[in-house]
Amino acid sequence: MRQYIYVSNAAPDFCEDDLGSILSTSRQRNGDDGITGFLLFNGRNFLQLVEGESGVLDPLIQRLHDDDRHSGIRAVEDREVAARCCEDWAMHLIQIGGAVSDKRRILDEALPVGLVPPQRDLVLNFARLT
C-alpha cells in the first residue's frame, strides 16, 4: 500500500463548481480503483492525501499533474504504508478557513484517526502556514 501527499495552488479562476466536480469525479474513480484519501482546501491551496496500490496511484498522480484547475504540485510524501488511514473515504473534503484556532478545531474533528503523527503534523503545519 502506498500513500502520496502533495500540495498545490488553486487556479486563479477556481470556483466552488470546480470543487464539486473534483469531488464527484474523484469519488467515482477512486471507488472504482480502490483509492482512498482526503482533499484539504483553504480557498487558495490544496493538500491531498491519496492511498492505494502503486499501479493505480501512478495514473492518478499523472492525471493530477495534467489538471489545469491547480498548479505548482509539490510532492510532500510518497511512502509505503502497512494500512490505510482513510479506509472509508473514496475522497473526503475538508475545508478550512479563518483563524488558526478554527482551522485546528476543524482538523481535529475531521482528520482520520488512523493518520500517523508525522502526517498529522504535516497537515497541521500546512493549515498554520496558509
Short mmCIF file of C-alpha atoms in Angstrom, two decimals:
data_model
loop_
_atom_site.label_atom_id
_atom_site.label_comp_id
_atom_site.label_asym_id
_atom_site.label_seq_id
_atom_site.Cartn_x
_atom_site.Cartn_y
_atom_site.Cartn_z
CA MET A 1 0.00 0.00 0.00
CA ARG A 2 1.30 3.40 -0.95
CA GLN A 3 0.44 6.85 0.42
CA TYR A 4 1.07 10.02 -1.59
CA ILE A 5 0.66 13.54 -0.20
CA TYR A 6 1.02 16.70 -2.26
CA VAL A 7 0.28 20.40 -2.05
CA SER A 8 -0.74 22.69 -4.91
CA ASN A 9 -2.22 26.09 -5.72
CA ALA A 10 -5.76 26.55 -7.00
CA ALA A 11 -6.01 28.14 -10.45
CA PRO A 12 -6.88 31.86 -10.32
CA ASP A 13 -10.35 31.17 -11.75
CA PHE A 14 -11.06 28.16 -9.48
CA CYS A 15 -14.62 28.19 -8.11
CA GLU A 16 -16.99 26.13 -5.98
CA ASP A 17 -18.33 24.37 -9.08
CA ASP A 18 -14.79 23.15 -9.80
CA LEU A 19 -14.54 21.78 -6.27
CA GLY A 20 -17.83 19.92 -6.69
CA SER A 21 -16.66 18.47 -9.99
CA ILE A 22 -13.37 17.30 -8.47
CA LEU A 23 -15.17 15.58 -5.61
CA SER A 24 -17.76 13.91 -7.80
CA THR A 25 -15.20 12.58 -10.27
CA SER A 26 -12.74 11.57 -7.54
CA ARG A 27 -15.30 9.67 -5.53
CA GLN A 28 -16.44 7.70 -8.56
CA ARG A 29 -13.00 6.93 -9.98
CA ASN A 30 -11.34 6.32 -6.62
CA GLY A 31 -14.12 3.98 -5.59
CA ASP A 32 -13.63 2.01 -8.81
CA ASP A 33 -9.83 1.98 -8.42
CA GLY A 34 -9.59 1.22 -4.70
CA ILE A 35 -8.09 4.62 -3.87
CA THR A 36 -8.91 6.37 -0.60
CA GLY A 37 -7.95 9.72 0.86
CA PHE A 38 -8.87 13.29 1.61
CA LEU A 39 -8.64 16.70 -0.01
CA LEU A 40 -7.93 19.69 2.20
CA PHE A 41 -8.80 23.08 0.69
CA ASN A 42 -8.31 26.50 2.25
CA GLY A 43 -9.74 28.59 -0.59
CA ARG A 44 -6.37 29.01 -2.33
CA ASN A 45 -4.33 25.87 -1.78
CA PHE A 46 -4.81 22.14 -1.68
CA LEU A 47 -3.23 19.40 0.35
CA GLN A 48 -4.29 15.96 -0.76
CA LEU A 49 -3.53 12.54 0.65
CA VAL A 50 -4.30 9.54 -1.55
CA GLU A 51 -3.57 5.91 -0.80
CA GLY A 52 -3.78 2.71 -2.77
CA GLU A 53 -1.69 0.30 -4.79
CA SER A 54 1.11 1.84 -6.87
CA GLY A 55 -0.41 0.53 -10.09
CA VAL A 56 -3.48 2.72 -9.61
CA LEU A 57 -1.79 5.67 -7.89
CA ASP A 58 0.69 6.29 -10.71
CA PRO A 59 -2.02 7.08 -13.31
CA LEU A 60 -3.88 9.20 -10.74
CA ILE A 61 -0.75 11.22 -9.99
CA GLN A 62 -0.29 11.82 -13.71
CA ARG A 63 -3.91 12.99 -14.04
CA LEU A 64 -3.36 15.34 -11.11
CA HIS A 65 -0.33 16.87 -12.83
CA ASP A 66 -2.35 17.31 -16.04
CA ASP A 67 -5.31 19.02 -14.30
CA ASP A 68 -5.35 22.78 -15.03
CA ARG A 69 -7.57 23.57 -12.04
CA HIS A 70 -4.40 23.72 -9.96
CA SER A 71 -0.69 24.25 -10.44
CA GLY A 72 2.60 24.01 -8.63
CA ILE A 73 2.11 20.45 -7.46
CA ARG A 74 4.77 19.56 -4.93
CA ALA A 75 5.02 16.04 -3.56
CA VAL A 76 5.40 16.18 0.20
CA GLU A 77 5.46 12.45 0.88
CA ASP A 78 5.42 9.28 -1.16
CA ARG A 79 5.78 6.22 1.02
CA GLU A 80 4.80 2.65 1.61
CA VAL A 81 2.33 2.11 4.45
CA ALA A 82 1.12 -1.03 6.17
CA ALA A 83 -2.52 0.08 6.26
CA ARG A 84 -4.84 2.79 5.01
CA CYS A 85 -5.67 5.72 7.25
CA CYS A 86 -8.73 6.72 5.19
CA GLU A 87 -10.23 3.33 4.53
CA ASP A 88 -13.84 4.59 4.39
CA TRP A 89 -13.22 7.67 2.24
CA ALA A 90 -13.10 7.40 -1.56
CA MET A 91 -12.44 11.15 -1.27
CA HIS A 92 -13.30 13.21 1.78
CA LEU A 93 -13.33 17.01 1.59
CA ILE A 94 -12.02 19.09 4.46
CA GLN A 95 -12.44 22.84 4.01
CA ILE A 96 -10.59 25.17 6.35
CA GLY A 97 -10.53 28.91 6.69
CA GLY A 98 -10.41 31.66 9.25
CA ALA A 99 -8.19 31.83 12.31
CA VAL A 100 -5.57 29.19 13.05
CA SER A 101 -7.56 28.10 16.10
CA ASP A 102 -10.62 27.49 13.87
CA LYS A 103 -8.52 25.51 11.42
CA ARG A 104 -7.10 23.40 14.24
CA ARG A 105 -10.57 22.63 15.61
CA ILE A 106 -11.86 21.66 12.15
CA LEU A 107 -8.85 19.43 11.52
CA ASP A 108 -9.01 17.80 14.96
CA GLU A 109 -12.61 16.82 14.17
CA ALA A 110 -12.14 15.90 10.50
CA LEU A 111 -8.79 14.14 10.13
CA PRO A 112 -8.90 10.35 10.16
CA VAL A 113 -8.00 8.65 13.42
CA GLY A 114 -5.54 6.40 11.58
CA LEU A 115 -3.40 9.29 10.33
CA VAL A 116 0.01 8.77 11.96
CA PRO A 117 1.56 11.64 13.95
CA PRO A 118 4.16 12.75 11.36
CA GLN A 119 1.47 13.09 8.65
CA ARG A 120 -0.97 14.71 11.09
CA ASP A 121 1.74 17.26 11.97
CA LEU A 122 2.35 17.87 8.26
CA VAL A 123 -1.34 18.66 7.72
CA LEU A 124 -1.48 20.90 10.80
CA ASN A 125 1.63 22.79 9.64
CA PHE A 126 0.03 23.30 6.22
CA ALA A 127 -3.03 24.77 7.93
CA ARG A 128 -0.91 27.11 10.05
CA LEU A 129 1.01 28.39 7.03
CA THR A 130 -1.96 29.01 4.75
#
